[in-house]
Amino acid sequence: MHAELRLAAGVRCGRKRVERLMRHAGLQGVYRRRRKGCTVRDPHASPSADLVNRRFVAERPDALWVTDITQHRTSQGWVYCAVVLDVFARRVVGWSIADHLRSELVIDALDMARWRRHPAEGQTVVHSELCRCPRRAEPGSASGVSSAAEPVPSASGRWPARRRAAT
């Protein structure tokens, strides 16, 4: 209301005066709706341990995989992409794209990574920034998460130089 009076009508008035007059008249401004989240959490699930401890360095291929989900707006709605990256090779080893944000999206990306790389059983740690979907027990991998306040490096982040990463 204050902005409308000032900008559109050219009326000089203070914000507090407009608030007081609106309150006296029983008027209230319209608020934007709160953004609806897309994560449906299991209230009984316990979070996984952070097995990486913020050290995103791998000594060999398929020792550490990191995952992420991104959303992209298209003319036909939202599209979600789940990606699995091998930290040692610094390349995408699995991915999946869908129009939903259900657990199948992540499971398909992990299945593609396992099919393409054939990691040794019990030798791969799969790390995500937050568990966004129910975790399925996979042979040959362990999983861990970091907190929301400490996100893992994304594709836009900078990787450490290979010489420094090995030390």
PDB file of N, CA and C in Angstrom, residues 87-150:
ATOM      1  N   VAL A  87      35.061 -38.724  -7.227  1.00  0.00           N
ATOM      2  CA  VAL A  87      35.947 -37.647  -6.778  1.00  0.00           C
ATOM      3  C   VAL A  87      37.348 -37.817  -7.354  1.00  0.00           C
ATOM      4  N   PHE A  88      37.852 -39.038  -7.441  1.00  0.00           N
ATOM      5  CA  PHE A  88      39.203 -39.266  -7.952  1.00  0.00           C
ATOM      6  C   PHE A  88      39.296 -38.886  -9.431  1.00  0.00           C
ATOM      7  N   ALA A  89      38.377 -39.387 -10.245  1.00  0.00           N
ATOM      8  CA  ALA A  89      38.414 -39.138 -11.686  1.00  0.00           C
ATOM      9  C   ALA A  89      37.827 -37.778 -12.056  1.00  0.00           C
ATOM     10  N   ARG A  90      37.071 -37.167 -11.132  1.00  0.00           N
ATOM     11  CA  ARG A  90      36.418 -35.883 -11.381  1.00  0.00           C
ATOM     12  C   ARG A  90      35.518 -35.939 -12.610  1.00  0.00           C
ATOM     13  N   ARG A  91      34.751 -37.005 -12.691  1.00  0.00           N
ATOM     14  CA  ARG A  91      33.832 -37.130 -13.814  1.00  0.00           C
ATOM     15  C   ARG A  91      32.527 -37.759 -13.370  1.00  0.00           C
ATOM     16  N   VAL A  92      31.501 -37.518 -14.157  1.00  0.00           N
ATOM     17  CA  VAL A  92      30.182 -38.076 -13.876  1.00  0.00           C
ATOM     18  C   VAL A  92      30.212 -39.565 -14.194  1.00  0.00           C
ATOM     19  N   VAL A  93      29.823 -40.379 -13.220  1.00  0.00           N
ATOM     20  CA  VAL A  93      29.782 -41.827 -13.433  1.00  0.00           C
ATOM     21  C   VAL A  93      28.352 -42.347 -13.506  1.00  0.00           C
ATOM     22  N   GLY A  94      27.387 -41.539 -13.102  1.00  0.00           N
ATOM     23  CA  GLY A  94      25.987 -41.932 -13.200  1.00  0.00           C
ATOM     24  C   GLY A  94      25.087 -40.717 -13.118  1.00  0.00           C
ATOM     25  N   TRP A  95      23.944 -40.780 -13.798  1.00  0.00           N
ATOM     26  CA  TRP A  95      23.009 -39.672 -13.763  1.00  0.00           C
ATOM     27  C   TRP A  95      21.614 -40.182 -14.085  1.00  0.00           C
ATOM     28  N   SER A  96      20.631 -39.387 -13.725  1.00  0.00           N
ATOM     29  CA  SER A  96      19.244 -39.722 -14.014  1.00  0.00           C
ATOM     30  C   SER A  96      18.449 -38.425 -14.075  1.00  0.00           C
ATOM     31  N   ILE A  97      17.509 -38.355 -15.008  1.00  0.00           N
ATOM     32  CA  ILE A  97      16.653 -37.182 -15.164  1.00  0.00           C
ATOM     33  C   ILE A  97      15.204 -37.642 -15.121  1.00  0.00           C
ATOM     34  N   ALA A  98      14.375 -36.913 -14.375  1.00  0.00           N
ATOM     35  CA  ALA A  98      12.955 -37.258 -14.271  1.00  0.00           C
ATOM     36  C   ALA A  98      12.145 -36.006 -13.960  1.00  0.00           C
ATOM     37  N   ASP A  99      10.834 -36.135 -14.087  1.00  0.00           N
ATOM     38  CA  ASP A  99       9.946 -35.016 -13.769  1.00  0.00           C
ATOM     39  C   ASP A  99       9.412 -35.107 -12.347  1.00  0.00           C
ATOM     40  N   HIS A 100      10.009 -35.947 -11.527  1.00  0.00           N
ATOM     41  CA  HIS A 100       9.588 -36.109 -10.133  1.00  0.00           C
ATOM     42  C   HIS A 100      10.819 -36.130  -9.239  1.00  0.00           C
ATOM     43  N   LEU A 101      10.595 -35.970  -7.957  1.00  0.00           N
ATOM     44  CA  LEU A 101      11.683 -35.976  -6.984  1.00  0.00           C
ATOM     45  C   LEU A 101      11.445 -37.113  -5.984  1.00  0.00           C
ATOM     46  N   ARG A 102      11.324 -38.313  -6.527  1.00  0.00           N
ATOM     47  CA  ARG A 102      11.149 -39.493  -5.684  1.00  0.00           C
ATOM     48  C   ARG A 102      12.462 -40.260  -5.623  1.00  0.00           C
ATOM     49  N   SER A 103      12.503 -41.252  -4.759  1.00  0.00           N
ATOM     50  CA  SER A 103      13.745 -41.989  -4.527  1.00  0.00           C
ATOM     51  C   SER A 103      14.246 -42.692  -5.780  1.00  0.00           C
ATOM     52  N   GLU A 104      13.353 -43.034  -6.719  1.00  0.00           N
ATOM     53  CA  GLU A 104      13.787 -43.716  -7.945  1.00  0.00           C
ATOM     54  C   GLU A 104      14.797 -42.882  -8.730  1.00  0.00           C
ATOM     55  N   LEU A 105      14.690 -41.567  -8.637  1.00  0.00           N
ATOM     56  CA  LEU A 105      15.616 -40.683  -9.347  1.00  0.00           C
ATOM     57  C   LEU A 105      17.051 -40.939  -8.906  1.00  0.00           C
ATOM     58  N   VAL A 106      17.280 -40.965  -7.607  1.00  0.00           N
ATOM     59  CA  VAL A 106      18.625 -41.178  -7.069  1.00  0.00           C
ATOM     60  C   VAL A 106      19.060 -42.626  -7.264  1.00  0.00           C
ATOM     61  N   ILE A 107      18.150 -43.560  -7.061  1.00  0.00           N
ATOM     62  CA  ILE A 107      18.485 -44.978  -7.205  1.00  0.00           C
ATOM     63  C   ILE A 107      18.900 -45.288  -8.636  1.00  0.00           C
ATOM     64  N   ASP A 108      18.216 -44.698  -9.626  1.00  0.00           N
ATOM     65  CA  ASP A 108      18.597 -44.909 -11.026  1.00  0.00           C
ATOM     66  C   ASP A 108      19.995 -44.364 -11.307  1.00  0.00           C
ATOM     67  N   ALA A 109      20.328 -43.205 -10.748  1.00  0.00           N
ATOM     68  CA  ALA A 109      21.667 -42.635 -10.946  1.00  0.00           C
ATOM     69  C   ALA A 109      22.731 -43.524 -10.309  1.00  0.00           C
ATOM     70  N   LEU A 110      22.465 -44.036  -9.105  1.00  0.00           N
ATOM     71  CA  LEU A 110      23.422 -44.940  -8.452  1.00  0.00           C
ATOM     72  C   LEU A 110      23.543 -46.263  -9.198  1.00  0.00           C
ATOM     73  N   ASP A 111      22.425 -46.773  -9.710  1.00  0.00           N
ATOM     74  CA  ASP A 111      22.478 -48.013 -10.496  1.00  0.00           C
ATOM     75  C   ASP A 111      23.310 -47.826 -11.756  1.00  0.00           C
ATOM     76  N   MET A 112      23.166 -46.668 -12.419  1.00  0.00           N
ATOM     77  CA  MET A 112      23.976 -46.407 -13.611  1.00  0.00           C
ATOM     78  C   MET A 112      25.457 -46.353 -13.253  1.00  0.00           C
ATOM     79  N   ALA A 113      25.791 -45.706 -12.143  1.00  0.00           N
ATOM     80  CA  ALA A 113      27.192 -45.617 -11.720  1.00  0.00           C
ATOM     81  C   ALA A 113      27.755 -47.008 -11.426  1.00  0.00           C
ATOM     82  N   ARG A 114      26.987 -47.832 -10.742  1.00  0.00           N
ATOM     83  CA  ARG A 114      27.452 -49.198 -10.442  1.00  0.00           C
ATOM     84  C   ARG A 114      27.600 -50.014 -11.718  1.00  0.00           C
ATOM     85  N   TRP A 115      26.681 -49.847 -12.671  1.00  0.00           N
ATOM     86  CA  TRP A 115      26.736 -50.590 -13.925  1.00  0.00           C
ATOM     87  C   TRP A 115      27.939 -50.161 -14.767  1.00  0.00           C
ATOM     88  N   ARG A 116      28.246 -48.860 -14.771  1.00  0.00           N
ATOM     89  CA  ARG A 116      29.357 -48.356 -15.583  1.00  0.00           C
ATOM     90  C   ARG A 116      30.717 -48.630 -14.964  1.00  0.00           C
ATOM     91  N   ARG A 117      30.830 -48.586 -13.642  1.00  0.00           N
ATOM     92  CA  ARG A 117      32.146 -48.656 -12.997  1.00  0.00           C
ATOM     93  C   ARG A 117      32.456 -49.985 -12.319  1.00  0.00           C
ATOM     94  N   HIS A 118      31.465 -50.764 -11.960  1.00  0.00           N
ATOM     95  CA  HIS A 118      31.661 -52.049 -11.268  1.00  0.00           C
ATOM     96  C   HIS A 118      32.614 -51.911 -10.081  1.00  0.00           C
ATOM     97  N   PRO A 119      32.258 -51.122  -9.072  1.00  0.00           N
ATOM     98  CA  PRO A 119      33.169 -50.937  -7.937  1.00  0.00           C
ATOM     99  C   PRO A 119      33.297 -52.220  -7.118  1.00  0.00           C
ATOM    100  N   ALA A 120      34.451 -52.375  -6.480  1.00  0.00           N
ATOM    101  CA  ALA A 120      34.677 -53.539  -5.620  1.00  0.00           C
ATOM    102  C   ALA A 120      33.736 -53.468  -4.424  1.00  0.00           C
ATOM    103  N   GLU A 121      33.257 -54.607  -3.990  1.00  0.00           N
ATOM    104  CA  GLU A 121      32.292 -54.652  -2.892  1.00  0.00           C
ATOM    105  C   GLU A 121      32.899 -54.118  -1.604  1.00  0.00           C
ATOM    106  N   GLY A 122      32.192 -53.193  -0.965  1.00  0.00           N
ATOM    107  CA  GLY A 122      32.629 -52.624   0.301  1.00  0.00           C
ATOM    108  C   GLY A 122      33.729 -51.585   0.191  1.00  0.00           C
ATOM    109  N   GLN A 123      34.058 -51.118  -1.012  1.00  0.00           N
ATOM    110  CA  GLN A 123      35.179 -50.196  -1.202  1.00  0.00           C
ATOM    111  C   GLN A 123      34.762 -48.786  -1.616  1.00  0.00           C
ATOM    112  N   THR A 124      33.471 -48.533  -1.800  1.00  0.00           N
ATOM    113  CA  THR A 124      33.013 -47.231  -2.272  1.00  0.00           C
ATOM    114  C   THR A 124      32.170 -46.547  -1.203  1.00  0.00           C
ATOM    115  N   VAL A 125      32.482 -45.274  -0.939  1.00  0.00           N
ATOM    116  CA  VAL A 125      31.678 -44.449  -0.041  1.00  0.00           C
ATOM    117  C   VAL A 125      30.862 -43.502  -0.913  1.00  0.00           C
ATOM    118  N   VAL A 126      29.545 -43.491  -0.717  1.00  0.00           N
ATOM    119  CA  VAL A 126      28.653 -42.594  -1.448  1.00  0.00           C
ATOM    120  C   VAL A 126      28.239 -41.493  -0.486  1.00  0.00           C
ATOM    121  N   HIS A 127      28.530 -40.241  -0.855  1.00  0.00           N
ATOM    122  CA  HIS A 127      28.294 -39.097   0.028  1.00  0.00           C
ATOM    123  C   HIS A 127      27.300 -38.145  -0.622  1.00  0.00           C
ATOM    124  N   SER A 128      26.324 -37.674   0.156  1.00  0.00           N
ATOM    125  CA  SER A 128      25.388 -36.656  -0.328  1.00  0.00           C
ATOM    126  C   SER A 128      25.284 -35.565   0.723  1.00  0.00           C
ATOM    127  N   GLU A 129      24.852 -34.369   0.301  1.00  0.00           N
ATOM    128  CA  GLU A 129      24.788 -33.272   1.263  1.00  0.00           C
ATOM    129  C   GLU A 129      23.663 -33.453   2.259  1.00  0.00           C
ATOM    130  N   LEU A 130      22.578 -34.060   1.869  1.00  0.00           N
ATOM    131  CA  LEU A 130      21.486 -34.407   2.779  1.00  0.00           C
ATOM    132  C   LEU A 130      20.762 -35.611   2.212  1.00  0.00           C
ATOM    133  N   CYS A 131      20.261 -36.456   3.078  1.00  0.00           N
ATOM    134  CA  CYS A 131      19.448 -37.583   2.612  1.00  0.00           C
ATOM    135  C   CYS A 131      18.094 -37.035   2.197  1.00  0.00           C
ATOM    136  N   ARG A 132      17.838 -36.966   0.925  1.00  0.00           N
ATOM    137  CA  ARG A 132      16.575 -36.425   0.439  1.00  0.00           C
ATOM    138  C   ARG A 132      15.562 -37.529   0.174  1.00  0.00           C
ATOM    139  N   CYS A 133      15.995 -38.747   0.191  1.00  0.00           N
ATOM    140  CA  CYS A 133      15.074 -39.835  -0.083  1.00  0.00           C
ATOM    141  C   CYS A 133      15.509 -41.051   0.718  1.00  0.00           C
ATOM    142  N   PRO A 134      14.640 -42.039   0.883  1.00  0.00           N
ATOM    143  CA  PRO A 134      15.028 -43.227   1.635  1.00  0.00           C
ATOM    144  C   PRO A 134      16.231 -43.905   0.998  1.00  0.00           C
ATOM    145  N   ARG A 135      17.150 -44.320   1.824  1.00  0.00           N
ATOM    146  CA  ARG A 135      18.379 -44.941   1.351  1.00  0.00           C
ATOM    147  C   ARG A 135      18.159 -46.433   1.195  1.00  0.00           C
ATOM    148  N   ARG A 136      18.605 -46.989   0.078  1.00  0.00           N
ATOM    149  CA  ARG A 136      18.507 -48.415  -0.166  1.00  0.00           C
ATOM    150  C   ARG A 136      19.873 -49.026   0.088  1.00  0.00           C
ATOM    151  N   ALA A 137      19.929 -50.109   0.825  1.00  0.00           N
ATOM    152  CA  ALA A 137      21.201 -50.773   1.106  1.00  0.00           C
ATOM    153  C   ALA A 137      21.763 -51.321  -0.192  1.00  0.00           C
ATOM    154  N   GLU A 138      22.956 -50.904  -0.545  1.00  0.00           N
ATOM    155  CA  GLU A 138      23.598 -51.321  -1.782  1.00  0.00           C
ATOM    156  C   GLU A 138      24.835 -52.132  -1.471  1.00  0.00           C
ATOM    157  N   PRO A 139      25.010 -53.271  -2.111  1.00  0.00           N
ATOM    158  CA  PRO A 139      26.261 -53.991  -1.912  1.00  0.00           C
ATOM    159  C   PRO A 139      27.405 -53.205  -2.528  1.00  0.00           C
ATOM    160  N   GLY A 140      28.512 -53.139  -1.830  1.00  0.00           N
ATOM    161  CA  GLY A 140      29.690 -52.477  -2.376  1.00  0.00           C
ATOM    162  C   GLY A 140      29.779 -51.009  -2.069  1.00  0.00           C
ATOM    163  N   SER A 141      28.890 -50.484  -1.225  1.00  0.00           N
ATOM    164  CA  SER A 141      28.983 -49.061  -0.932  1.00  0.00           C
ATOM    165  C   SER A 141      28.491 -48.765   0.467  1.00  0.00           C
ATOM    166  N   ALA A 142      29.060 -47.709   1.027  1.00  0.00           N
ATOM    167  CA  ALA A 142      28.565 -47.147   2.281  1.00  0.00           C
ATOM    168  C   ALA A 142      28.085 -45.758   1.941  1.00  0.00           C
ATOM    169  N   SER A 143      27.266 -45.163   2.785  1.00  0.00           N
ATOM    170  CA  SER A 143      26.814 -43.817   2.461  1.00  0.00           C
ATOM    171  C   SER A 143      26.950 -42.923   3.669  1.00  0.00           C
ATOM    172  N   GLY A 144      27.097 -41.639   3.399  1.00  0.00           N
ATOM    173  CA  GLY A 144      27.202 -40.657   4.466  1.00  0.00           C
ATOM    174  C   GLY A 144      26.652 -39.339   3.999  1.00  0.00           C
ATOM    175  N   VAL A 145      26.359 -38.470   4.952  1.00  0.00           N
ATOM    176  CA  VAL A 145      25.829 -37.157   4.620  1.00  0.00           C
ATOM    177  C   VAL A 145      26.558 -36.106   5.423  1.00  0.00           C
ATOM    178  N   SER A 146      26.560 -34.896   4.915  1.00  0.00           N
ATOM    179  CA  SER A 146      27.035 -33.769   5.704  1.00  0.00           C
ATOM    180  C   SER A 146      25.822 -32.914   6.019  1.00  0.00           C
ATOM    181  N   SER A 147      25.987 -31.963   6.913  1.00  0.00           N
ATOM    182  CA  SER A 147      24.837 -31.165   7.328  1.00  0.00           C
ATOM    183  C   SER A 147      24.475 -30.154   6.254  1.00  0.00           C
ATOM    184  N   ALA A 148      23.288 -29.597   6.365  1.00  0.00           N
ATOM    185  CA  ALA A 148      22.824 -28.628   5.376  1.00  0.00           C
ATOM    186  C   ALA A 148      23.664 -27.366   5.403  1.00  0.00           C
ATOM    187  N   ALA A 149      24.244 -27.044   6.544  1.00  0.00           N
ATOM    188  CA  ALA A 149      25.047 -25.831   6.654  1.00  0.00           C
ATOM    189  C   ALA A 149      26.415 -25.993   6.009  1.00  0.00           C
ATOM    190  N   GLU A 150      26.809 -27.222   5.717  1.00  0.00           N
ATOM    191  CA  GLU A 150      28.113 -27.472   5.122  1.00  0.00           C
ATOM    192  C   GLU A 150      27.942 -28.269   3.838  1.00  0.00           C
TER     193      GLU A 150
END
